[in-house]
Coordinates of C-alpha atoms in Angstrom, one line a residue:
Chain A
X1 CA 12.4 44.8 46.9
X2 CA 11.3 41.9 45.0
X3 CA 11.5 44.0 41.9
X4 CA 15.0 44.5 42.5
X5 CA 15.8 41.6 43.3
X6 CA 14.4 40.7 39.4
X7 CA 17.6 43.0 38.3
X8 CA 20.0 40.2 38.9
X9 CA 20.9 38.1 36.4
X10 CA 18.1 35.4 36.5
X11 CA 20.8 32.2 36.3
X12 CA 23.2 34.0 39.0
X13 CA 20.1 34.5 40.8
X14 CA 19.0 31.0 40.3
X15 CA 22.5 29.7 41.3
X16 CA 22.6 31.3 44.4
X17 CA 19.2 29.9 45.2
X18 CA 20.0 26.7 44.5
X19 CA 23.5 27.1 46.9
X20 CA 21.4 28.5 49.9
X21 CA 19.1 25.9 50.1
X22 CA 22.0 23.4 49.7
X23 CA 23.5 24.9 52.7
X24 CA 20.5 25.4 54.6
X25 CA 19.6 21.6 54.2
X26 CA 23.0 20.7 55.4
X27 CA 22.6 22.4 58.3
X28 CA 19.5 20.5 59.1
X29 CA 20.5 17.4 58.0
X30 CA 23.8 17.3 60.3
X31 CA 21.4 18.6 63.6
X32 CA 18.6 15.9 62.7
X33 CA 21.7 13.3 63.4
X34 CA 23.6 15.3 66.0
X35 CA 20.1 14.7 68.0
X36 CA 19.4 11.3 66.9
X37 CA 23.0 10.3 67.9
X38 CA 21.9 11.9 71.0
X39 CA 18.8 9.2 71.3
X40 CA 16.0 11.5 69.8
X41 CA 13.4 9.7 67.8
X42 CA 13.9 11.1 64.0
X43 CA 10.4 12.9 64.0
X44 CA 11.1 14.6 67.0
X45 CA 14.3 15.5 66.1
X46 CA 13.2 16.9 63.1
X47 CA 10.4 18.6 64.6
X48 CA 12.8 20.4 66.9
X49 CA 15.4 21.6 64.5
X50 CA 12.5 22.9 62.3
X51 CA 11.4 24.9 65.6
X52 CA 14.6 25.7 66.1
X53 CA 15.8 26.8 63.0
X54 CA 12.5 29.1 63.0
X55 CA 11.0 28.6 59.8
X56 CA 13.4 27.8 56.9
X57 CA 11.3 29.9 54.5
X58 CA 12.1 33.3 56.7
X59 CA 15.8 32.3 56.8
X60 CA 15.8 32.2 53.2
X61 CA 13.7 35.8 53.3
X62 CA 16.6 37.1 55.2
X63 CA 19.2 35.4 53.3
X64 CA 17.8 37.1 49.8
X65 CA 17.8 40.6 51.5
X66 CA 21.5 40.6 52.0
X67 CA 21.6 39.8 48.5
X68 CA 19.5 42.9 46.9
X69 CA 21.8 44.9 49.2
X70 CA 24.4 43.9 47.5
X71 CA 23.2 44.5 43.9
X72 CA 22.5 47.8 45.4
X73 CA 25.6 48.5 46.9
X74 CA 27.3 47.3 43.5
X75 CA 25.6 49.7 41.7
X76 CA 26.2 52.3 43.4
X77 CA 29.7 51.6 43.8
X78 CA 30.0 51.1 40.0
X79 CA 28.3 54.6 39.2
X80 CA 31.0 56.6 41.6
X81 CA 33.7 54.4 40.0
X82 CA 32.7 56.0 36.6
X83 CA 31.7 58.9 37.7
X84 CA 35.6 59.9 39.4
X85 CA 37.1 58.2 36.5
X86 CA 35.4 60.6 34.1
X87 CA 36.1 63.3 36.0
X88 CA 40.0 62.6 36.0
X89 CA 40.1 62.6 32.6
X90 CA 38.0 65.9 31.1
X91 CA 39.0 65.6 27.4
X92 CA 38.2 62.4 27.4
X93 CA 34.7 63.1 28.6
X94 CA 33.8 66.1 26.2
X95 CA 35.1 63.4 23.3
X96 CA 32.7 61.0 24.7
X97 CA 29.7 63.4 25.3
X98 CA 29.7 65.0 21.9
X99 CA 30.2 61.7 20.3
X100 CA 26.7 60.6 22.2
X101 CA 25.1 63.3 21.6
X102 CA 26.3 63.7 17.9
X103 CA 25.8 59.5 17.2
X104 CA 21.9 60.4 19.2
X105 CA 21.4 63.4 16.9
X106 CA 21.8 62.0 13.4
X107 CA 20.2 58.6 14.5
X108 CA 16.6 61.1 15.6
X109 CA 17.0 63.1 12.4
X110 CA 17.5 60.2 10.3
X111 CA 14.9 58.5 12.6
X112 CA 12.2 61.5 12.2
X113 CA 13.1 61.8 8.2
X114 CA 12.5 58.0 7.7
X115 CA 9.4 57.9 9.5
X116 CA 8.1 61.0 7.5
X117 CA 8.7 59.7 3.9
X118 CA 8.3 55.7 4.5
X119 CA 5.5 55.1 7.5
X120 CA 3.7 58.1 7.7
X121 CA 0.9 58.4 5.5
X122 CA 0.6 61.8 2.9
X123 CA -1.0 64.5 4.4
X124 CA -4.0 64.3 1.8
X125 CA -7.3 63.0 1.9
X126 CA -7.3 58.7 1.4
X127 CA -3.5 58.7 1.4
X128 CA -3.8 55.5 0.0
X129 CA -5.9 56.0 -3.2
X130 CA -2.9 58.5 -4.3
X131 CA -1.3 57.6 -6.9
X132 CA 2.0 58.5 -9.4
X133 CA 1.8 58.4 -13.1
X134 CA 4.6 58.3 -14.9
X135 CA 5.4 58.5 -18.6
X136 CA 7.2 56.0 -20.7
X137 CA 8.4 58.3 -24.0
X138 CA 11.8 59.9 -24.9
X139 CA 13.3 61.0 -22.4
X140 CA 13.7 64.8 -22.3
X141 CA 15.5 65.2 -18.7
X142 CA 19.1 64.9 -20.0
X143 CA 20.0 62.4 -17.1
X144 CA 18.4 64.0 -14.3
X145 CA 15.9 62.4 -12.3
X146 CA 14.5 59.2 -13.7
X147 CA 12.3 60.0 -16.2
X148 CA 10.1 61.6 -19.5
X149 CA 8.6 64.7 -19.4
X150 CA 4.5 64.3 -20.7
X151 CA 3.7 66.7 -23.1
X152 CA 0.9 69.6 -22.0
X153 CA -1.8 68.3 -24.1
X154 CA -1.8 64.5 -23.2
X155 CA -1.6 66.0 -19.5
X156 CA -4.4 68.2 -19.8
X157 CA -6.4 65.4 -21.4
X158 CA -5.2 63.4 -18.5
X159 CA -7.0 66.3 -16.2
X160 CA -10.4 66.1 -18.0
X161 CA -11.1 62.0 -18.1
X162 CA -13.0 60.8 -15.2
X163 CA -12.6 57.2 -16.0
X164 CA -9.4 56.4 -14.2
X165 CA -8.8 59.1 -11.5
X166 CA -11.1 61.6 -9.6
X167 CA -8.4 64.5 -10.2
X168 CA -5.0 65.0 -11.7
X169 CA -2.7 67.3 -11.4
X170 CA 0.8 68.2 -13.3
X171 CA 3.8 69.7 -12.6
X172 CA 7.2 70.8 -13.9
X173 CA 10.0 72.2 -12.2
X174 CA 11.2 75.3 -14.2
X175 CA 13.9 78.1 -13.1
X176 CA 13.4 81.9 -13.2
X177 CA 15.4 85.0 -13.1
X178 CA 14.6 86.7 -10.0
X179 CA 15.9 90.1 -9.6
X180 CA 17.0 92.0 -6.0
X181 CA 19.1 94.9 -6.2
X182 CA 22.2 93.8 -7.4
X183 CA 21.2 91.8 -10.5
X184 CA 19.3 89.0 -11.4
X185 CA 20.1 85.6 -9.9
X186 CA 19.0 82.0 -10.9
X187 CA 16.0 81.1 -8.5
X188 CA 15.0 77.1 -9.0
X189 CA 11.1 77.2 -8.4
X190 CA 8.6 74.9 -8.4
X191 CA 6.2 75.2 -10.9
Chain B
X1 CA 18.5 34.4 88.7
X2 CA 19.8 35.4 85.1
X3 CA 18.9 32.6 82.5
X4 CA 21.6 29.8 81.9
X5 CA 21.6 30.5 78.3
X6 CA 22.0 33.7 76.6
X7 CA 20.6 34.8 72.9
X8 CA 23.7 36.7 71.5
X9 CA 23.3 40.2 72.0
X10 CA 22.5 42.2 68.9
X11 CA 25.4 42.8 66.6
X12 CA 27.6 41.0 68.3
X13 CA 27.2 37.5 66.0
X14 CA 28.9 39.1 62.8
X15 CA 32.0 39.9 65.6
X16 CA 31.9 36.2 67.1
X17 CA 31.7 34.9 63.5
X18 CA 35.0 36.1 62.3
X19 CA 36.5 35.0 65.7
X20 CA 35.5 31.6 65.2
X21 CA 36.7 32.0 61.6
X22 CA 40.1 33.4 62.4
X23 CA 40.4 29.8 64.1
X24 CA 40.0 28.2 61.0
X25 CA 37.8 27.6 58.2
X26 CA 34.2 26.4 58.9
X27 CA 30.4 26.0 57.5
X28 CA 27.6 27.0 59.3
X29 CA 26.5 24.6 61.3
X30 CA 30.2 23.7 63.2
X31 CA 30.4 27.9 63.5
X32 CA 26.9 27.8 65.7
X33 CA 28.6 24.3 67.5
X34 CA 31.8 26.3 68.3
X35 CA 29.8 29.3 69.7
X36 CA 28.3 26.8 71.8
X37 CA 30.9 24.5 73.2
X38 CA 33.9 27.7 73.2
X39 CA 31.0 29.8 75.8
X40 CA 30.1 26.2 77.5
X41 CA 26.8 26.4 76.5
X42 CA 26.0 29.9 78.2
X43 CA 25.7 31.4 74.5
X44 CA 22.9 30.3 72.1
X45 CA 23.4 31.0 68.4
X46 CA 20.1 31.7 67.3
X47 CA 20.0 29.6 63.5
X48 CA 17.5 32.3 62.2
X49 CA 20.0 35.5 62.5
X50 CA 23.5 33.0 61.4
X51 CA 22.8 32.4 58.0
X52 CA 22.3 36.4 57.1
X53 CA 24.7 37.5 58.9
X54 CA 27.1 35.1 57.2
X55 CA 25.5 36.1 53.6
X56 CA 26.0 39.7 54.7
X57 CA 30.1 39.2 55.6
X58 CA 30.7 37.6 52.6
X59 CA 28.5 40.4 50.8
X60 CA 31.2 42.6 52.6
X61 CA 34.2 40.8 51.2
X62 CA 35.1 39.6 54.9
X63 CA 34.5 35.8 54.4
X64 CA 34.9 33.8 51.2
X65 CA 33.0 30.6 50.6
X66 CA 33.6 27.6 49.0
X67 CA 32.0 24.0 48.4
X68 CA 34.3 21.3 49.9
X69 CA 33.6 17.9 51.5
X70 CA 32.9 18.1 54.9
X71 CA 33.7 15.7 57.5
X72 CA 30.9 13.8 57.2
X73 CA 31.9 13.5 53.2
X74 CA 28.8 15.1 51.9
X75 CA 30.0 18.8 50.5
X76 CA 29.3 22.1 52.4
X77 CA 29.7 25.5 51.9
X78 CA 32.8 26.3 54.3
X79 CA 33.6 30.2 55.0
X80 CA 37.2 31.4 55.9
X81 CA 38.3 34.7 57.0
X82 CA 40.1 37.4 54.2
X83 CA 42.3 39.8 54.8
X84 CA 39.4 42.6 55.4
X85 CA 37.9 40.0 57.7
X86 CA 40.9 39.8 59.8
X87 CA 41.0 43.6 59.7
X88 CA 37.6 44.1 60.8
X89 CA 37.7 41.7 63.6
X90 CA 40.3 43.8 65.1
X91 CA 38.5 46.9 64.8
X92 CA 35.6 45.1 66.3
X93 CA 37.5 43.3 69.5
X94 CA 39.0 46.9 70.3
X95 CA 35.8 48.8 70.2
X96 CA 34.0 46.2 72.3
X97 CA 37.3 46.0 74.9
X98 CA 36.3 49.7 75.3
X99 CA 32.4 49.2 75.4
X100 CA 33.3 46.6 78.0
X101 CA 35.9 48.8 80.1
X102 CA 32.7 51.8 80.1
X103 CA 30.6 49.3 81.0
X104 CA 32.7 48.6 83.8
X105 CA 33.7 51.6 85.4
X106 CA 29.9 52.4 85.3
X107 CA 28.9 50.0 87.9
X108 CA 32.0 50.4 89.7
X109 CA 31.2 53.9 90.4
X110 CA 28.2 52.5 92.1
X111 CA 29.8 51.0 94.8

């Protein structure tokens, strides 16, 4: 109950706390008087409404129940509100659905895809020893991709020092014919 | 002997509330005075079970409350009667008319 009772909004909540034991001290304020204008002594009246009132602590315990009730009751009344509304109007629904579930489905792909190539290391031994080299020399790519090829004998020199890297390797992406009944058709593959 | 003063029965304080409402606005502590002094004394509002059972009306949208100077000029939460509370107090005074008439005929078939 009490974790329920969190649910409301904590200033409401406060608000309403601050009301009830407003109106619970009013109540024992004006008795108090009602029996001293009746000739009690002040303690003893006070003793007595405190008796009588039985414990102001459990009113307010009984007081705060209604309350989670209510947030319960709300709740529920809410969800069957939007529950009939969205069943009155079908197309209206399926719009709504596949626009959640379309919105969800690109934000988790994009999600997955970002977490792959930013935060997750490369699947390689000491991720974080790996390094790129580039080449800064004429550029041969035409204006694709960013950069200079490195000629074959600077890489394989490259793959034989042991000074600056444990390993290198080299690549280059080239295209070849591949040919499957009807003809031969440009493949792109990595090389 | 039965006792001079009688708890109110259970369930019967939220109807006796919003009969004591439909009189007129009030806070809490002139709706247990009123119980009191409209039964002469033979009813006893017990201070425990009012304060609930006037949280739980207004949860039910049968009272409203509001803060407003009492007579004694210090401010008090008064409760009035809505519409639904008016309603419901007419349900409830026609269910327990027919509770009371059962009641009735049961012990006059005894004699």
């Amino acid at each position: 109950m009490g974790k329920i009772a969190n649910l409301l909004g904590r200033r409401r909540r406060a608000r309403m706390e601050e009301d009830l034991h407003r109106e619970l001290r009013y109540h024992f304020d004006r008795r108090v008087e009602d029996m001293r204008a009746a000739g009690i002594a002040e303690g003893e009246a006070r003793r007595r409404v405190a008796i009588e009132m039985g414990g102001i602590d459990q009113v307010q315990e009984d007081v705060r129940e209604t309350w989670t009730w209510r947030w319960i009751e709300d709740a529920i009344r809410d969800a069957r509100y939007a529950a009939r509304s969205l069943a009155r109007s079908p197309g209206f629904t399926a719009t709504a659905v596949l626009s959640l579930a379309i919105g969800v489905g690109a934000s988790a792909a994009i999600f997955s895809l970002v977490d792959q190539v930013l935060f997750r290391l490369l699947p390689v031994r000491e991720p974080e020893r790996l390094v790129a080299v580039d080449w800064n020399g004429n550029s041969l790519s035409y204006g694709w991709g960013p950069g200079a090829y490195m000629s074959y004998p600077l890489c394989r020199d490259l793959m034989k020092q042991d000074r600056f890297f444990d390993g290198v390797l080299c690549r280059f992406p080239t295209v070849v014919m591949l040919a499957s009944g009807e003809g031969p058709q440009a493949e792109p593959v990595g090389a | 002997m039965p006792p001079e003063r009688f708890p109110i029965p259970q369930g019967t304080l939220d109807m006796l509330v919003l009969q004591i409402l439909s009189l007129g606005p009030a806070h809490g502590y002139a709706i247990a005075q009123r119980i009191e002094q409209i039964s002469r004394h033979a009813v006893q509002v017990n201070q425990g079970s009012l304060y609930p059972a006037l949280h739980r009306l207004e949860v039910k949208k049968w009272l409203r409350a509001e803060w407003q100077a009492s007579e004694t000029g210090r401010e008090a939460k008064v409760y009035s009667l809505t519409k639904a509370g008016k309603k419901q107090l007419a349900v409830e005074k026609e269910s327990w008319d027919r509770l009371n008439a059962a009641v009735k005929l049961i012990f006059a078939g005894n004699e």
